[in-house]
mmCIF file of C-alpha atoms in Angstrom:
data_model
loop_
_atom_site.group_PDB
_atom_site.id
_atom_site.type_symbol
_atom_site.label_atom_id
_atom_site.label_comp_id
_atom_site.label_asym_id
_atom_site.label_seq_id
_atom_site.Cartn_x
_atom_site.Cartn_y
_atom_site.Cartn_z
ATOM 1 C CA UNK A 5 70.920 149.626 172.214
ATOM 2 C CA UNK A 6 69.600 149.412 175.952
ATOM 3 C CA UNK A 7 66.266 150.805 174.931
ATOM 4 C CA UNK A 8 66.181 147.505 172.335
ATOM 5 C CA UNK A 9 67.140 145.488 175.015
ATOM 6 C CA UNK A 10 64.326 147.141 177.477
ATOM 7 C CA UNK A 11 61.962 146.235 174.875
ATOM 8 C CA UNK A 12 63.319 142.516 174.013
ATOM 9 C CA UNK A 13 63.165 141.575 177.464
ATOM 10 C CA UNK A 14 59.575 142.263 178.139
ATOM 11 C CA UNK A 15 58.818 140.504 174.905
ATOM 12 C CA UNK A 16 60.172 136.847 176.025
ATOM 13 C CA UNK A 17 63.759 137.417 174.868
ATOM 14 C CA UNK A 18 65.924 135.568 177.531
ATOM 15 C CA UNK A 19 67.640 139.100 178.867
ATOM 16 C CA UNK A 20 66.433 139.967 182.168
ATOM 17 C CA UNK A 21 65.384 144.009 182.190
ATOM 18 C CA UNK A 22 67.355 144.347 184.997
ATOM 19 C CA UNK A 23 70.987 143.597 182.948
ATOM 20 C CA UNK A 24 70.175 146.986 180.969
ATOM 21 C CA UNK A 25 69.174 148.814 183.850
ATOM 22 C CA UNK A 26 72.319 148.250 185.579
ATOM 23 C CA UNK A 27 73.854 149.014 182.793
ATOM 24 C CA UNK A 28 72.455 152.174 182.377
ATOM 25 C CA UNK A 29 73.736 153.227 185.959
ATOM 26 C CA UNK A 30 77.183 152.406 184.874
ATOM 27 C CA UNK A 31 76.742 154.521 181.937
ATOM 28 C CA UNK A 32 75.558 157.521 183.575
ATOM 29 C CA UNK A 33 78.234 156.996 186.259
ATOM 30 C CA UNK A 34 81.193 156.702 183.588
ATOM 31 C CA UNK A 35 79.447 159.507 180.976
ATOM 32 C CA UNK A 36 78.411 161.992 183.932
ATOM 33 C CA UNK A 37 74.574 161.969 183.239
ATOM 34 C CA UNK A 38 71.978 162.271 185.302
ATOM 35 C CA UNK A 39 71.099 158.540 187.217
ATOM 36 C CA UNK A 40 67.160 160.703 188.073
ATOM 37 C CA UNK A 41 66.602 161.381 184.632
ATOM 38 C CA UNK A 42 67.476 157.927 182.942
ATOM 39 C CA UNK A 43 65.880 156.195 186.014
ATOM 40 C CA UNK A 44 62.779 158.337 185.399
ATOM 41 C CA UNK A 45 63.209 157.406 181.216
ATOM 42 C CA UNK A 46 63.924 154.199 181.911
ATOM 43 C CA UNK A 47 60.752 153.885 184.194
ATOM 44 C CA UNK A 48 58.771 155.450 181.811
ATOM 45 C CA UNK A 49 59.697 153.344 178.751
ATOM 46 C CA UNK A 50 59.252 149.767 180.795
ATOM 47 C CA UNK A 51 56.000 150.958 182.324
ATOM 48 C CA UNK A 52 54.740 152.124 178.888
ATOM 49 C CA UNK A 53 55.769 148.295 178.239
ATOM 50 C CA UNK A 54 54.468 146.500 180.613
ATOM 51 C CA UNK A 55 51.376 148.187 180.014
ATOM 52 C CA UNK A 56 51.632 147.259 175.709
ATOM 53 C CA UNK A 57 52.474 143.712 176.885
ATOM 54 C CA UNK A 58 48.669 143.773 179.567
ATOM 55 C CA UNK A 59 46.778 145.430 176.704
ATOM 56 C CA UNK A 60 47.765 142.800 174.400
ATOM 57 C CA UNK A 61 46.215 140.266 176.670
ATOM 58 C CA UNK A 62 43.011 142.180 177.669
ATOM 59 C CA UNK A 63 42.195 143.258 173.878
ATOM 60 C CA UNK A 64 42.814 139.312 172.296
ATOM 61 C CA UNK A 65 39.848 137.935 170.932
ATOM 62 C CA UNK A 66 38.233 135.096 172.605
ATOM 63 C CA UNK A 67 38.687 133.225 169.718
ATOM 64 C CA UNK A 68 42.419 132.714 170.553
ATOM 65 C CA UNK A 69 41.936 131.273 173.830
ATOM 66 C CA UNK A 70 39.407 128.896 172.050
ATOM 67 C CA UNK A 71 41.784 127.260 169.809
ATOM 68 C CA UNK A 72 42.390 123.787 170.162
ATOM 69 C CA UNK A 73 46.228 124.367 170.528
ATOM 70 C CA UNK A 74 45.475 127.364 172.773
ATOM 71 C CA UNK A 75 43.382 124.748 174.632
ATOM 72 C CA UNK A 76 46.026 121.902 174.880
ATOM 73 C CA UNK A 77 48.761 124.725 176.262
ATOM 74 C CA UNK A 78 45.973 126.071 178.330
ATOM 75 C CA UNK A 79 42.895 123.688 179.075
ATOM 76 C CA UNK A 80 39.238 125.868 180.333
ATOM 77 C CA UNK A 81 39.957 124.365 183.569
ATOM 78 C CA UNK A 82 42.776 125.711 184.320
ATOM 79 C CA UNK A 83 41.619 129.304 182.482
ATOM 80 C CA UNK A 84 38.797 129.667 185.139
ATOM 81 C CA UNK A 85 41.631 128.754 187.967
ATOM 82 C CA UNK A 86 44.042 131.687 186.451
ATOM 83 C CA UNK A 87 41.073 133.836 186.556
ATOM 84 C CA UNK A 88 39.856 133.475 189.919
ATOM 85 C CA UNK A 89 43.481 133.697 191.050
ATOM 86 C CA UNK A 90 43.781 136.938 189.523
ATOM 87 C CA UNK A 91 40.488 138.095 190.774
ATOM 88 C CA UNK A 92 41.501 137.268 194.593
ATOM 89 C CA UNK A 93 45.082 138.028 194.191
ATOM 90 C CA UNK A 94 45.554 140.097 190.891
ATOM 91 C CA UNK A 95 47.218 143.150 192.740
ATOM 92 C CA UNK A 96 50.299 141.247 194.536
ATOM 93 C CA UNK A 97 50.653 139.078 191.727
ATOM 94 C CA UNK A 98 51.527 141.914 189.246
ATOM 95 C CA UNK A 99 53.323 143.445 191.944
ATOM 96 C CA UNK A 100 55.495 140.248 192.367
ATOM 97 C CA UNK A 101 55.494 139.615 189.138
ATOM 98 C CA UNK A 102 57.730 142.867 188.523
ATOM 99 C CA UNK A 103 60.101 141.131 190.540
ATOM 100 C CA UNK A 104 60.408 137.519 188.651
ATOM 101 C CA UNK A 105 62.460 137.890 185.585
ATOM 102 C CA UNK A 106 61.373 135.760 183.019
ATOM 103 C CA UNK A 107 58.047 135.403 184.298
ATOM 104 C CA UNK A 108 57.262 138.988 184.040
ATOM 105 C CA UNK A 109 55.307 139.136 180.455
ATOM 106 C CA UNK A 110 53.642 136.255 180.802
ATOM 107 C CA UNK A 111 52.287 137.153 184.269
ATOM 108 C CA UNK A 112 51.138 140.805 182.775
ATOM 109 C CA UNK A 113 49.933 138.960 179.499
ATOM 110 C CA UNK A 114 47.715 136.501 181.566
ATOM 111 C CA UNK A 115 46.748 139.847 183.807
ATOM 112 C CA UNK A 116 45.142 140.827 180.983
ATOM 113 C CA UNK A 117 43.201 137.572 179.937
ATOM 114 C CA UNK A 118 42.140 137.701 183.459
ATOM 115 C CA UNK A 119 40.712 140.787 182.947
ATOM 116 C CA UNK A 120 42.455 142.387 186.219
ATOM 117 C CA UNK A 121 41.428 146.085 185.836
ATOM 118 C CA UNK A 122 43.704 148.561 183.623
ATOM 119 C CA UNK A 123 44.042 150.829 186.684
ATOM 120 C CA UNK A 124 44.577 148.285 189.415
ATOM 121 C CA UNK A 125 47.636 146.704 186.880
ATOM 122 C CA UNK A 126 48.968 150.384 186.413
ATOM 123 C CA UNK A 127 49.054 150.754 190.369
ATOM 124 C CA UNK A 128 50.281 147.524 190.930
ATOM 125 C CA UNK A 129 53.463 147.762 188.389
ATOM 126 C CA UNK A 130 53.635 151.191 188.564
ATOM 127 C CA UNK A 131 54.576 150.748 192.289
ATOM 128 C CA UNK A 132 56.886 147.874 192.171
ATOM 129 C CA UNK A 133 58.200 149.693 188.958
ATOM 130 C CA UNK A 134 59.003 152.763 191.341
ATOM 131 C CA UNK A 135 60.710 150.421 193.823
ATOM 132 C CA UNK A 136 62.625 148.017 191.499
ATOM 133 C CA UNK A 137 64.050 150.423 188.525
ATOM 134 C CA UNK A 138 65.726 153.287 190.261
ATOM 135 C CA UNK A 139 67.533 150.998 192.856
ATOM 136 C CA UNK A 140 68.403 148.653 189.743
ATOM 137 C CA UNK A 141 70.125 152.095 187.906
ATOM 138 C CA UNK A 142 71.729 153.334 190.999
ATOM 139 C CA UNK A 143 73.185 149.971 192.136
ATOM 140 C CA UNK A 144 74.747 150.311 187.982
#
């Protein structure tokens, strides 16, 4: 159940990851399991998502961003802006993007539009990931 609700929440469903994280340090606490190894699992199953979620983005065919209601969400204009943002700031805005619930799909979806490198998004969450997801199990 908390590795479906990992999963939901980097997919857009309205449950902040950090909810099943706590969780999770509750559980070890009340079930005597090991906080390191579910922080490590639990780091290794939302960076494995995160990542899904940025591949997604980089691999979508330009046709998609093309499409008129594509176009009306997005407009060009504003696709060259988000691109040049990313390619000025793309590191500290995936970093700070682990940190924004809600936001944090969409900012590693658009990562990938914006073509930000595969290994400079795996450094960039992979760090904050490190920071944010033990603390979140221990504080549970």
């Amino acid at each position: 159940m908390l590795l479906a609700a990992l999963l939901s929440s980097g997919f857009g469903v309205p449950i902040p990851e950090d909810i099943p994280l706590l969780l999770t340090g509750f559980l070890c606490e009340h079930t005597g399991e090991s906080v390191i190894r579910w922080s490590l699992f639990c780091y290794l199953f939302v960076m494995a998502r995160d990542t899904f979620v940025f591949m997604v983005g980089k691999k979508l065919p330009e046709r998609f961003t093309e499409n008129k209601l594509f176009r009306m969400v997005i407009p060009q204009h504003r696709q060259r802006r988000i691109e040049a943002w990313f390619d000025q700031r793309g590191l500290r805005t995936v970093f700070a993007g682990r940190f924004m619930p809600g936001f944090r799909a969409v900012v590693f979806f658009v990562a990938g539009r914006a073509g930000v490198p595969t290994w400079r998004f795996l450094l960039a969450d992979g760090v904050a990931g490190l920071i944010s997801i033990p603390v979140l199990v221990v504080l549970g």
